[in-house]
Amino acid sequence: MSITNYSNERLFHRLLNNKSSKNYWKYIGELRKRTEKSVFQKSSELIKSEKAKEKIIGINILAQFGFPRLHLKQILKLYFNLLKTETDKNVISSVFYGIGHNNEHLNDKQIDIICYYKDHKSVNVRHSLVYAILGVEKIKSIETLIQLSEDKNSDIRNWATFGLGTQITTDNEIIQDALWKRIKDKDEDTKFEAIVGLAKRKIKDIRNVLKNEVENMSFINPLLIEAIEEFKDQELLFLLNQQIENKKLT
């Protein structure tokens, strides 16, 4: 039987009782589409549970509940109430990912609450924190992204640099300096996210970096192409196409 024919009760039962996580996100996705009051109430009750597993199920369902989103203020209130006392790193991470799906209208107080976790010892919490504040044009969130762009974990640096480089329109010397620091990052994705961010801002000195990357390219890097397109330099575009043709790159 297709899960679209499952009752709400059966979907919740599977999520709460199945030992395998094989169909976990399919069940979550199906319940997200069922926007009736009973699903919202059940998910809200789970968030208030004493069990981490049940909290996470409720959080994940409500993270993308309906399109356009329904009950958004109530959902964010549930999330932020949970953060007042929650200590489980997996629950906190789930809350942050949930907030990230609904972060368009976060106020300064809410930003302060989530940015408090920027020094959390859990990699997953710090990574999910980056997701929670992506695209948020607030001083505190940008300061937090700058700090996390220097995190010891490369995935966190990559996402934070992506957030600074292309997910905000705010531009100043502090942001540019943070991006320049990542130009020589040992993680390639982080490095190129920084390059894209500086190219997007039309920073003159990034041209030599772009030229060097094109001259030494051994494969087609989508981020390098994006950076050159953002920079809008015809000579670099010509050189890029020439390198691709001459080296027969794919």
Coordinates of N, CA and C in Angstrom, one line a residue:
M1 N 0.8 -1.2 0.0 CA 0.0 0.0 0.0 C 0.9 1.2 0.0
S2 N 0.5 2.2 -0.8 CA 1.3 3.5 -0.9 C 1.1 4.3 0.4
I3 N 2.1 5.0 0.9 CA 1.9 5.7 2.1 C 0.9 6.8 2.0
T4 N 0.6 7.2 0.8 CA -0.4 8.3 0.6 C -1.8 7.8 1.1
N5 N -1.9 6.4 1.2 CA -3.2 5.8 1.6 C -3.2 5.5 3.1
Y6 N -2.0 5.8 3.8 CA -2.0 5.5 5.2 C -2.8 6.6 5.9
S7 N -3.4 6.2 7.0 CA -4.0 7.2 7.9 C -3.0 8.0 8.6
N8 N -3.4 9.1 9.2 CA -2.5 9.9 10.0 C -1.9 9.1 11.1
E9 N -2.8 8.4 11.8 CA -2.5 7.6 12.9 C -1.4 6.5 12.6
R10 N -1.6 5.9 11.4 CA -0.6 4.9 11.0 C 0.8 5.5 10.7
L11 N 0.8 6.7 10.1 CA 2.1 7.4 9.8 C 2.8 7.7 11.1
F12 N 2.0 8.3 12.1 CA 2.6 8.6 13.4 C 3.1 7.4 14.1
H13 N 2.3 6.3 14.0 CA 2.7 5.0 14.7 C 4.0 4.5 14.1
R14 N 4.1 4.6 12.8 CA 5.4 4.1 12.1 C 6.6 4.9 12.6
L15 N 6.4 6.2 12.6 CA 7.5 7.1 13.0 C 7.9 6.8 14.4
L16 N 7.0 6.6 15.3 CA 7.2 6.4 16.7 C 7.7 5.1 17.1
N17 N 7.4 4.1 16.3 CA 7.7 2.7 16.7 C 8.6 1.9 15.8
N18 N 8.8 2.3 14.5 CA 9.6 1.5 13.6 C 11.1 1.6 14.1
K19 N 11.7 0.5 14.1 CA 13.2 0.5 14.5 C 14.0 0.9 13.3
S20 N 13.6 0.7 12.1 CA 14.3 1.1 10.9 C 14.0 2.6 10.6
S21 N 15.0 3.3 10.1 CA 14.7 4.7 9.7 C 14.6 4.8 8.1
K22 N 14.4 3.7 7.5 CA 14.4 3.6 6.0 C 13.4 4.6 5.4
N23 N 12.2 4.6 5.9 CA 11.2 5.4 5.3 C 10.8 6.7 6.2
Y24 N 11.7 7.0 7.1 CA 11.5 8.1 8.1 C 11.1 9.4 7.4
W25 N 11.9 9.8 6.4 CA 11.6 11.1 5.8 C 10.4 11.0 4.8
K26 N 10.1 9.9 4.3 CA 8.9 9.7 3.5 C 7.6 9.9 4.4
Y27 N 7.7 9.4 5.6 CA 6.5 9.6 6.5 C 6.4 11.0 6.9
I28 N 7.6 11.6 7.3 CA 7.6 13.0 7.6 C 7.1 13.9 6.5
G29 N 7.5 13.7 5.3 CA 7.1 14.4 4.2 C 5.6 14.3 3.9
E30 N 5.1 13.1 4.1 CA 3.6 12.9 3.9 C 2.8 13.7 4.9
L31 N 3.3 13.7 6.2 CA 2.5 14.4 7.2 C 2.6 15.9 7.0
R32 N 3.7 16.4 6.5 CA 3.9 17.8 6.3 C 2.8 18.3 5.3
K33 N 2.4 17.4 4.4 CA 1.4 17.8 3.4 C 0.0 17.7 3.9
R34 N -0.2 17.0 5.0 CA -1.5 16.9 5.6 C -1.7 18.0 6.6
T35 N -2.2 19.1 6.2 CA -2.2 20.3 7.0 C -3.4 20.4 7.9
E36 N -4.2 19.4 8.1 CA -5.3 19.5 9.0 C -4.9 19.7 10.4
K37 N -5.8 20.2 11.2 CA -5.6 20.6 12.6 C -5.0 19.4 13.5
S38 N -5.5 18.2 13.2 CA -5.1 17.1 14.1 C -3.6 16.8 13.9
V39 N -3.1 16.9 12.7 CA -1.7 16.7 12.5 C -0.8 17.8 13.2
F40 N -1.3 19.0 13.1 CA -0.5 20.1 13.8 C -0.6 19.9 15.3
Q41 N -1.7 19.5 15.8 CA -1.8 19.3 17.3 C -1.0 18.2 17.7
K42 N -1.0 17.0 17.0 CA -0.2 15.9 17.4 C 1.3 16.2 17.4
S43 N 1.7 16.9 16.3 CA 3.1 17.3 16.2 C 3.5 18.2 17.3
S44 N 2.7 19.1 17.7 CA 2.9 20.1 18.8 C 3.1 19.3 20.1
E45 N 2.2 18.3 20.3 CA 2.3 17.5 21.5 C 3.6 16.8 21.6
L46 N 4.1 16.3 20.5 CA 5.3 15.5 20.4 C 6.5 16.4 20.8
I47 N 6.5 17.7 20.4 CA 7.5 18.6 20.7 C 7.6 18.8 22.2
K48 N 6.5 18.7 22.9 CA 6.5 18.9 24.3 C 6.7 17.7 25.1
S49 N 7.1 16.6 24.4 CA 7.3 15.3 25.0 C 8.6 15.3 25.9
E50 N 8.8 14.3 26.7 CA 10.0 14.2 27.5 C 11.1 13.4 26.7
K51 N 10.7 12.8 25.6 CA 11.5 11.9 24.9 C 12.1 12.6 23.7
A52 N 13.4 12.5 23.5 CA 14.1 13.2 22.4 C 13.6 12.8 21.1
K53 N 13.4 11.5 20.9 CA 12.9 11.0 19.6 C 11.6 11.6 19.2
E54 N 10.7 11.7 20.2 CA 9.4 12.2 19.9 C 9.4 13.7 19.6
K55 N 10.3 14.4 20.4 CA 10.5 15.9 20.1 C 10.9 16.1 18.7
I56 N 11.9 15.3 18.2 CA 12.5 15.5 16.9 C 11.5 15.2 15.8
I57 N 10.7 14.2 16.0 CA 9.6 13.9 15.0 C 8.7 15.1 14.9
G58 N 8.2 15.6 16.0 CA 7.4 16.8 16.0 C 8.0 18.0 15.3
I59 N 9.3 18.3 15.7 CA 10.0 19.4 15.1 C 10.1 19.2 13.6
N60 N 10.5 18.0 13.1 CA 10.7 17.8 11.7 C 9.4 17.9 10.9
I61 N 8.3 17.5 11.4 CA 7.1 17.6 10.7 C 6.7 19.1 10.5
L62 N 6.8 19.9 11.6 CA 6.4 21.3 11.6 C 7.4 22.2 10.9
A63 N 8.6 21.7 10.7 CA 9.6 22.5 10.0 C 9.2 23.0 8.6
Q64 N 8.4 22.2 7.9 CA 7.9 22.5 6.6 C 6.4 22.1 6.5
F65 N 5.7 22.7 7.4 CA 4.2 22.3 7.5 C 3.4 23.2 6.6
G66 N 3.0 22.6 5.5 CA 2.3 23.3 4.5 C 3.1 24.2 3.6
F67 N 2.5 24.6 2.4 CA 3.2 25.5 1.5 C 2.1 26.4 0.9
P68 N 2.0 27.7 1.1 CA 2.9 28.4 2.1 C 2.7 27.9 3.5
R69 N 3.7 28.2 4.4 CA 3.7 27.7 5.7 C 2.5 28.1 6.5
L70 N 2.0 27.2 7.3 CA 0.9 27.4 8.2 C 1.3 27.5 9.7
H71 N 0.6 28.2 10.5 CA 0.9 28.3 11.9 C 2.3 28.7 12.3
L72 N 2.9 29.5 11.4 CA 4.4 29.8 11.6 C 4.7 30.4 12.9
K73 N 4.0 31.4 13.4 CA 4.3 32.0 14.7 C 4.2 31.0 15.8
Q74 N 3.2 30.2 15.8 CA 3.0 29.2 16.8 C 4.2 28.1 16.8
I75 N 4.6 27.8 15.6 CA 5.7 26.8 15.4 C 7.0 27.4 16.0
L76 N 7.3 28.6 15.6 CA 8.5 29.2 16.1 C 8.4 29.4 17.6
K77 N 7.3 29.7 18.2 CA 7.1 29.8 19.6 C 7.4 28.5 20.3
L78 N 7.0 27.4 19.7 CA 7.3 26.0 20.2 C 8.8 25.8 20.2
Y79 N 9.4 26.1 19.1 CA 10.8 25.9 18.9 C 11.6 26.7 20.0
F80 N 11.3 28.0 20.1 CA 12.1 28.8 21.0 C 11.8 28.5 22.5
N81 N 10.6 28.1 22.8 CA 10.3 27.6 24.2 C 11.1 26.4 24.5
L82 N 11.3 25.5 23.5 CA 12.1 24.3 23.7 C 13.5 24.6 24.0
L83 N 14.0 25.6 23.3 CA 15.5 26.0 23.6 C 15.7 26.6 25.0
K84 N 14.7 27.0 25.7 CA 14.9 27.5 27.0 C 15.4 26.5 28.0
T85 N 15.1 25.2 27.7 CA 15.5 24.2 28.7 C 16.2 23.0 28.0
E86 N 16.2 22.9 26.7 CA 16.7 21.7 26.0 C 18.2 21.6 26.1
T87 N 18.7 20.4 26.4 CA 20.2 20.1 26.4 C 20.6 19.1 25.4
D88 N 19.7 18.3 24.9 CA 20.0 17.2 24.0 C 20.5 17.8 22.6
K89 N 21.7 17.5 22.2 CA 22.3 18.2 21.0 C 21.5 17.8 19.8
N90 N 20.9 16.6 19.7 CA 20.2 16.2 18.5 C 18.9 17.0 18.4
V91 N 18.2 17.2 19.5 CA 17.0 18.0 19.6 C 17.3 19.5 19.2
I92 N 18.4 20.0 19.7 CA 18.8 21.4 19.4 C 19.1 21.6 18.0
S93 N 19.8 20.6 17.4 CA 20.1 20.7 16.0 C 18.8 20.6 15.1
S94 N 17.9 19.8 15.5 CA 16.6 19.7 14.8 C 15.9 21.0 14.8
V95 N 15.9 21.6 16.0 CA 15.2 22.9 16.1 C 15.9 23.9 15.2
F96 N 17.2 24.0 15.2 CA 17.9 24.9 14.3 C 17.6 24.7 12.8
Y97 N 17.6 23.5 12.4 CA 17.2 23.2 11.0 C 15.8 23.6 10.7
G98 N 14.9 23.4 11.7 CA 13.5 23.8 11.6 C 13.4 25.3 11.5
I99 N 14.2 26.0 12.3 CA 14.2 27.5 12.2 C 14.7 28.0 10.9
G100 N 15.7 27.3 10.4 CA 16.3 27.7 9.1 C 15.3 27.6 8.0
H101 N 14.3 26.8 8.0 CA 13.3 26.7 7.0 C 12.3 27.9 7.1
N102 N 12.4 28.6 8.3 CA 11.3 29.6 8.5 C 12.0 30.9 9.2
N103 N 13.1 31.3 8.6 CA 13.9 32.3 9.3 C 13.7 33.7 8.7
E104 N 12.7 33.9 7.9 CA 12.6 35.2 7.2 C 12.3 36.4 8.1
H105 N 11.6 36.1 9.2 CA 11.2 37.3 10.0 C 11.6 37.1 11.5
L106 N 12.8 36.5 11.7 CA 13.3 36.4 13.1 C 13.6 37.8 13.6
N107 N 13.3 38.0 14.9 CA 13.6 39.3 15.5 C 15.0 39.2 16.2
D108 N 15.4 40.4 16.7 CA 16.8 40.5 17.3 C 16.9 39.5 18.5
K109 N 15.9 39.4 19.3 CA 15.9 38.6 20.5 C 16.1 37.1 20.1
Q110 N 15.3 36.7 19.1 CA 15.4 35.3 18.6 C 16.8 35.0 18.0
I111 N 17.3 36.0 17.3 CA 18.7 35.8 16.8 C 19.7 35.7 17.9
D112 N 19.6 36.5 18.9 CA 20.5 36.4 20.1 C 20.4 35.0 20.7
I113 N 19.2 34.5 20.8 CA 19.0 33.2 21.5 C 19.8 32.1 20.7
I114 N 19.6 32.1 19.4 CA 20.2 31.0 18.6 C 21.7 31.2 18.4
C115 N 22.2 32.4 18.3 CA 23.6 32.7 18.2 C 24.4 32.4 19.4
Y116 N 23.7 32.3 20.5 CA 24.4 32.0 21.8 C 25.1 30.6 21.7
Y117 N 24.6 29.8 20.8 CA 25.1 28.4 20.6 C 26.4 28.3 19.7
K118 N 26.9 29.5 19.3 CA 28.0 29.5 18.3 C 29.3 28.8 18.8
D119 N 29.4 28.7 20.1 CA 30.6 28.0 20.7 C 30.3 26.6 21.3
H120 N 29.1 26.1 20.9 CA 28.7 24.8 21.4 C 29.7 23.7 21.0
K121 N 30.0 22.8 21.8 CA 31.0 21.8 21.5 C 30.6 20.8 20.5
S122 N 29.3 20.7 20.2 CA 28.8 19.7 19.2 C 28.9 20.3 17.8
V123 N 29.6 19.6 16.9 CA 29.7 20.0 15.5 C 28.3 20.1 14.8
N124 N 27.4 19.2 15.2 CA 26.1 19.2 14.6 C 25.3 20.4 15.0
V125 N 25.5 20.8 16.2 CA 24.8 22.0 16.7 C 25.3 23.2 16.0
R126 N 26.6 23.4 15.8 CA 27.2 24.5 15.2 C 26.8 24.6 13.7
H127 N 26.8 23.4 13.1 CA 26.4 23.3 11.7 C 25.0 23.7 11.4
S128 N 24.1 23.2 12.3 CA 22.7 23.5 12.2 C 22.4 25.0 12.5
L129 N 23.2 25.6 13.4 CA 23.1 27.0 13.7 C 23.4 27.8 12.4
V130 N 24.4 27.4 11.6 CA 24.7 28.1 10.4 C 23.4 28.1 9.5
Y131 N 22.8 26.9 9.4 CA 21.6 26.8 8.5 C 20.5 27.7 9.0
A132 N 20.4 27.8 10.4 CA 19.3 28.6 11.0 C 19.4 30.1 10.6
I133 N 20.6 30.6 10.4 CA 20.8 32.0 10.1 C 21.2 32.3 8.7
L134 N 21.2 31.4 7.8 CA 21.5 31.7 6.4 C 20.6 32.7 5.9
G135 N 21.1 33.7 5.2 CA 20.2 34.7 4.6 C 19.7 35.8 5.5
V136 N 20.0 35.7 6.8 CA 19.4 36.6 7.8 C 20.3 37.9 7.8
E137 N 19.7 39.0 7.5 CA 20.5 40.3 7.4 C 20.5 41.0 8.7
K138 N 21.1 40.4 9.8 CA 21.1 41.0 11.1 C 22.6 41.1 11.5
I139 N 23.0 42.1 12.3 CA 24.4 42.2 12.7 C 24.9 41.0 13.4
K140 N 24.1 40.5 14.4 CA 24.5 39.4 15.2 C 24.6 38.1 14.4
S141 N 23.7 37.9 13.5 CA 23.8 36.7 12.7 C 25.0 36.7 11.8
I142 N 25.3 37.9 11.2 CA 26.5 38.0 10.4 C 27.8 37.9 11.2
E143 N 27.8 38.4 12.4 CA 29.0 38.3 13.2 C 29.2 36.8 13.5
T144 N 28.1 36.1 13.7 CA 28.2 34.6 14.1 C 28.7 33.8 12.9
L145 N 28.2 34.2 11.7 CA 28.7 33.5 10.5 C 30.2 33.8 10.3
I146 N 30.7 35.0 10.6 CA 32.1 35.3 10.5 C 32.9 34.4 11.4
Q147 N 32.4 34.3 12.6 CA 33.2 33.4 13.6 C 33.2 32.0 13.1
L148 N 32.0 31.5 12.6 CA 31.9 30.1 12.2 C 32.6 29.8 10.9
S149 N 32.9 30.9 10.1 CA 33.7 30.7 8.9 C 35.1 30.3 9.2
E150 N 35.5 30.4 10.5 CA 36.9 30.0 10.9 C 36.8 28.7 11.8
D151 N 35.7 28.1 11.8 CA 35.5 26.9 12.6 C 36.5 25.8 12.2
K152 N 36.9 24.9 13.1 CA 37.8 23.8 12.8 C 37.2 22.8 11.9
N153 N 35.9 22.7 11.8 CA 35.2 21.8 11.0 C 35.0 22.4 9.6
S154 N 35.5 21.7 8.6 CA 35.4 22.2 7.2 C 34.0 22.4 6.7
D155 N 33.1 21.5 7.0 CA 31.7 21.7 6.6 C 31.1 22.9 7.2
I156 N 31.4 23.2 8.4 CA 30.9 24.5 9.0 C 31.5 25.7 8.4
R157 N 32.8 25.6 8.1 CA 33.4 26.8 7.4 C 32.8 27.0 6.1
N158 N 32.6 25.9 5.4 CA 32.1 26.0 4.0 C 30.7 26.6 4.0
W159 N 29.8 26.2 4.9 CA 28.4 26.7 4.9 C 28.4 28.2 5.4
A160 N 29.3 28.5 6.4 CA 29.3 29.8 6.9 C 29.9 30.8 5.8
T161 N 30.9 30.3 5.1 CA 31.4 31.1 4.0 C 30.4 31.3 2.9
F162 N 29.7 30.3 2.6 CA 28.6 30.4 1.6 C 27.6 31.4 2.1
G163 N 27.2 31.4 3.4 CA 26.3 32.3 3.9 C 26.8 33.8 3.8
L164 N 28.0 34.0 4.1 CA 28.6 35.3 4.0 C 28.8 35.8 2.5
G165 N 29.2 34.8 1.7 CA 29.5 35.2 0.3 C 28.3 35.5 -0.6
T166 N 27.3 34.6 -0.5 CA 26.2 34.8 -1.5 C 24.8 34.8 -0.9
Q167 N 24.6 34.6 0.3 CA 23.3 34.6 0.9 C 22.8 35.8 1.6
I168 N 23.7 36.8 1.6 CA 23.3 38.1 2.2 C 23.8 39.2 1.2
T169 N 23.1 40.4 1.2 CA 23.5 41.5 0.4 C 24.4 42.5 1.2
T170 N 24.4 42.4 2.5 CA 25.2 43.3 3.3 C 26.7 43.1 2.9
D171 N 27.3 44.3 2.7 CA 28.7 44.3 2.3 C 29.5 45.3 3.1
N172 N 30.6 44.9 3.7 CA 31.5 45.9 4.3 C 32.9 45.2 4.4
E173 N 33.8 46.0 5.0 CA 35.2 45.5 5.0 C 35.4 44.3 5.9
I174 N 34.6 44.2 7.0 CA 34.7 43.1 7.9 C 34.3 41.8 7.2
I175 N 33.2 41.9 6.4 CA 32.8 40.7 5.7 C 33.8 40.3 4.6
Q176 N 34.3 41.3 3.9 CA 35.3 41.1 2.9 C 36.6 40.5 3.5
D177 N 37.0 41.0 4.6 CA 38.2 40.4 5.3 C 38.0 39.0 5.7
A178 N 36.8 38.6 6.1 CA 36.4 37.2 6.5 C 36.5 36.3 5.3
L179 N 36.0 36.8 4.1 CA 36.1 36.1 2.9 C 37.5 35.9 2.4
W180 N 38.3 37.0 2.5 CA 39.7 36.9 2.1 C 40.5 35.8 2.9
K181 N 40.2 35.7 4.2 CA 40.8 34.7 5.1 C 40.6 33.3 4.6
R182 N 39.5 33.1 3.8 CA 39.2 31.7 3.4 C 39.8 31.4 2.0
I183 N 40.4 32.4 1.4 CA 40.9 32.2 0.0 C 41.9 31.1 -0.1
K184 N 42.7 30.9 1.0 CA 43.7 29.8 1.0 C 43.3 28.7 1.9
D185 N 42.0 28.5 2.1 CA 41.5 27.4 3.0 C 41.8 26.1 2.4
K186 N 42.2 25.2 3.2 CA 42.6 23.8 2.8 C 41.4 23.1 2.2
D187 N 40.2 23.5 2.5 CA 39.0 22.9 2.0 C 38.6 23.6 0.7
E188 N 38.6 22.9 -0.4 CA 38.4 23.5 -1.7 C 37.0 24.2 -1.8
D189 N 36.0 23.5 -1.3 CA 34.7 24.1 -1.4 C 34.6 25.5 -0.7
T190 N 35.2 25.5 0.5 CA 35.2 26.7 1.3 C 36.0 27.8 0.6
K191 N 37.1 27.4 0.0 CA 37.9 28.4 -0.8 C 37.1 29.0 -1.9
F192 N 36.4 28.2 -2.6 CA 35.7 28.7 -3.8 C 34.4 29.5 -3.4
E193 N 33.8 29.1 -2.3 CA 32.7 29.9 -1.8 C 33.2 31.3 -1.5
A194 N 34.4 31.4 -0.9 CA 35.0 32.8 -0.6 C 35.3 33.5 -1.9
I195 N 35.8 32.8 -2.9 CA 36.1 33.4 -4.2 C 34.8 34.0 -4.8
V196 N 33.7 33.2 -4.8 CA 32.5 33.6 -5.4 C 32.0 34.8 -4.7
G197 N 32.1 34.8 -3.3 CA 31.6 36.0 -2.5 C 32.3 37.3 -2.9
L198 N 33.6 37.2 -3.1 CA 34.4 38.4 -3.4 C 34.1 38.8 -4.8
A199 N 34.0 37.8 -5.7 CA 33.7 38.2 -7.1 C 32.3 38.8 -7.3
K200 N 31.4 38.3 -6.5 CA 30.0 38.9 -6.5 C 30.1 40.4 -6.1
R201 N 31.0 40.7 -5.2 CA 31.1 42.1 -4.7 C 32.0 42.9 -5.6
K202 N 32.5 42.3 -6.6 CA 33.3 43.0 -7.6 C 34.6 43.6 -7.0
I203 N 35.2 42.8 -6.1 CA 36.4 43.3 -5.4 C 37.6 43.1 -6.5
K204 N 38.2 44.2 -6.8 CA 39.2 44.3 -7.8 C 40.3 43.3 -7.7
D205 N 40.8 43.1 -6.5 CA 41.9 42.2 -6.3 C 41.6 40.8 -6.5
I206 N 40.4 40.4 -6.6 CA 40.0 39.0 -6.8 C 40.3 38.5 -8.2
R207 N 40.5 39.5 -9.1 CA 40.8 39.1 -10.5 C 42.0 38.2 -10.7
N208 N 43.1 38.6 -10.0 CA 44.3 37.8 -10.1 C 44.1 36.4 -9.6
V209 N 43.3 36.2 -8.5 CA 43.0 34.9 -8.0 C 42.2 34.1 -9.0
L210 N 41.2 34.7 -9.6 CA 40.4 34.1 -10.6 C 41.3 33.6 -11.8
K211 N 42.1 34.5 -12.3 CA 43.0 34.3 -13.4 C 43.9 33.1 -13.1
N212 N 44.5 33.0 -11.9 CA 45.3 31.9 -11.5 C 44.6 30.6 -11.5
E213 N 43.4 30.6 -10.9 CA 42.6 29.4 -10.9 C 42.2 28.9 -12.3
V214 N 41.9 29.8 -13.2 CA 41.6 29.4 -14.5 C 42.8 28.8 -15.2
E215 N 43.9 29.4 -15.1 CA 45.1 29.0 -15.8 C 45.6 27.6 -15.3
N216 N 45.2 27.3 -14.0 CA 45.7 26.0 -13.4 C 44.5 25.0 -13.3
M217 N 43.4 25.3 -13.9 CA 42.2 24.4 -13.7 C 42.5 23.0 -14.4
S218 N 42.0 21.9 -13.7 CA 42.2 20.6 -14.3 C 40.8 19.9 -14.5
F219 N 39.8 20.6 -14.1 CA 38.4 20.2 -14.3 C 37.5 21.4 -14.2
I220 N 36.3 21.2 -14.7 CA 35.3 22.3 -14.6 C 34.7 22.4 -13.3
N221 N 35.0 23.5 -12.6 CA 34.5 23.7 -11.2 C 33.3 24.7 -11.3
P222 N 32.1 24.2 -11.0 CA 30.9 25.1 -11.1 C 31.1 26.4 -10.3
L223 N 31.7 26.3 -9.2 CA 31.9 27.5 -8.4 C 32.8 28.5 -9.0
L224 N 33.9 28.1 -9.7 CA 34.8 28.9 -10.4 C 34.0 29.6 -11.5
I225 N 33.3 28.9 -12.3 CA 32.5 29.5 -13.4 C 31.5 30.5 -12.8
E226 N 30.8 30.2 -11.7 CA 29.9 31.1 -11.1 C 30.6 32.4 -10.7
A227 N 31.8 32.3 -10.1 CA 32.6 33.4 -9.7 C 33.0 34.3 -10.9
I228 N 33.4 33.7 -12.0 CA 33.8 34.5 -13.2 C 32.6 35.2 -13.8
E229 N 31.4 34.5 -13.8 CA 30.2 35.1 -14.3 C 29.8 36.2 -13.5
E230 N 29.9 36.1 -12.2 CA 29.6 37.2 -11.2 C 30.5 38.4 -11.4
F231 N 31.8 38.1 -11.7 CA 32.8 39.2 -11.8 C 32.6 40.0 -13.1
K232 N 32.0 39.3 -14.1 CA 31.7 40.0 -15.4 C 32.9 40.6 -16.1
D233 N 34.0 39.8 -16.2 CA 35.2 40.2 -16.9 C 35.3 39.4 -18.2
Q234 N 35.2 40.1 -19.3 CA 35.1 39.4 -20.6 C 36.4 38.7 -20.9
E235 N 37.6 39.3 -20.5 CA 38.9 38.6 -20.8 C 39.0 37.3 -20.0
L236 N 38.5 37.3 -18.8 CA 38.5 36.0 -18.0 C 37.5 35.0 -18.6
L237 N 36.4 35.5 -19.0 CA 35.4 34.5 -19.6 C 36.0 33.9 -20.9
F238 N 36.8 34.7 -21.7 CA 37.4 34.2 -22.9 C 38.5 33.1 -22.5
L239 N 39.3 33.5 -21.5 CA 40.3 32.6 -21.0 C 39.8 31.3 -20.5
L240 N 38.7 31.4 -19.8 CA 38.0 30.2 -19.2 C 37.5 29.3 -20.4
N241 N 36.9 29.8 -21.3 CA 36.4 29.0 -22.5 C 37.6 28.4 -23.2
Q242 N 38.6 29.2 -23.4 CA 39.8 28.7 -24.1 C 40.4 27.5 -23.3
Q243 N 40.5 27.6 -22.0 CA 41.1 26.5 -21.2 C 40.2 25.3 -21.3
I244 N 38.9 25.4 -21.2 CA 38.0 24.3 -21.3 C 38.2 23.6 -22.7
E245 N 38.3 24.4 -23.7 CA 38.5 23.8 -25.1 C 39.8 23.1 -25.3
N246 N 40.9 23.8 -24.9 CA 42.2 23.3 -25.1 C 42.6 22.1 -24.3
K247 N 42.1 22.1 -23.0 CA 42.3 20.9 -22.2 C 41.3 19.9 -22.2
K248 N 40.2 20.1 -23.0 CA 39.1 19.2 -23.2 C 38.6 18.8 -21.8
L249 N 38.3 19.8 -21.0 CA 37.8 19.5 -19.6 C 36.4 19.2 -19.6
T250 N 36.0 18.4 -18.6 CA 34.6 18.1 -18.4 C 34.2 18.3 -17.0

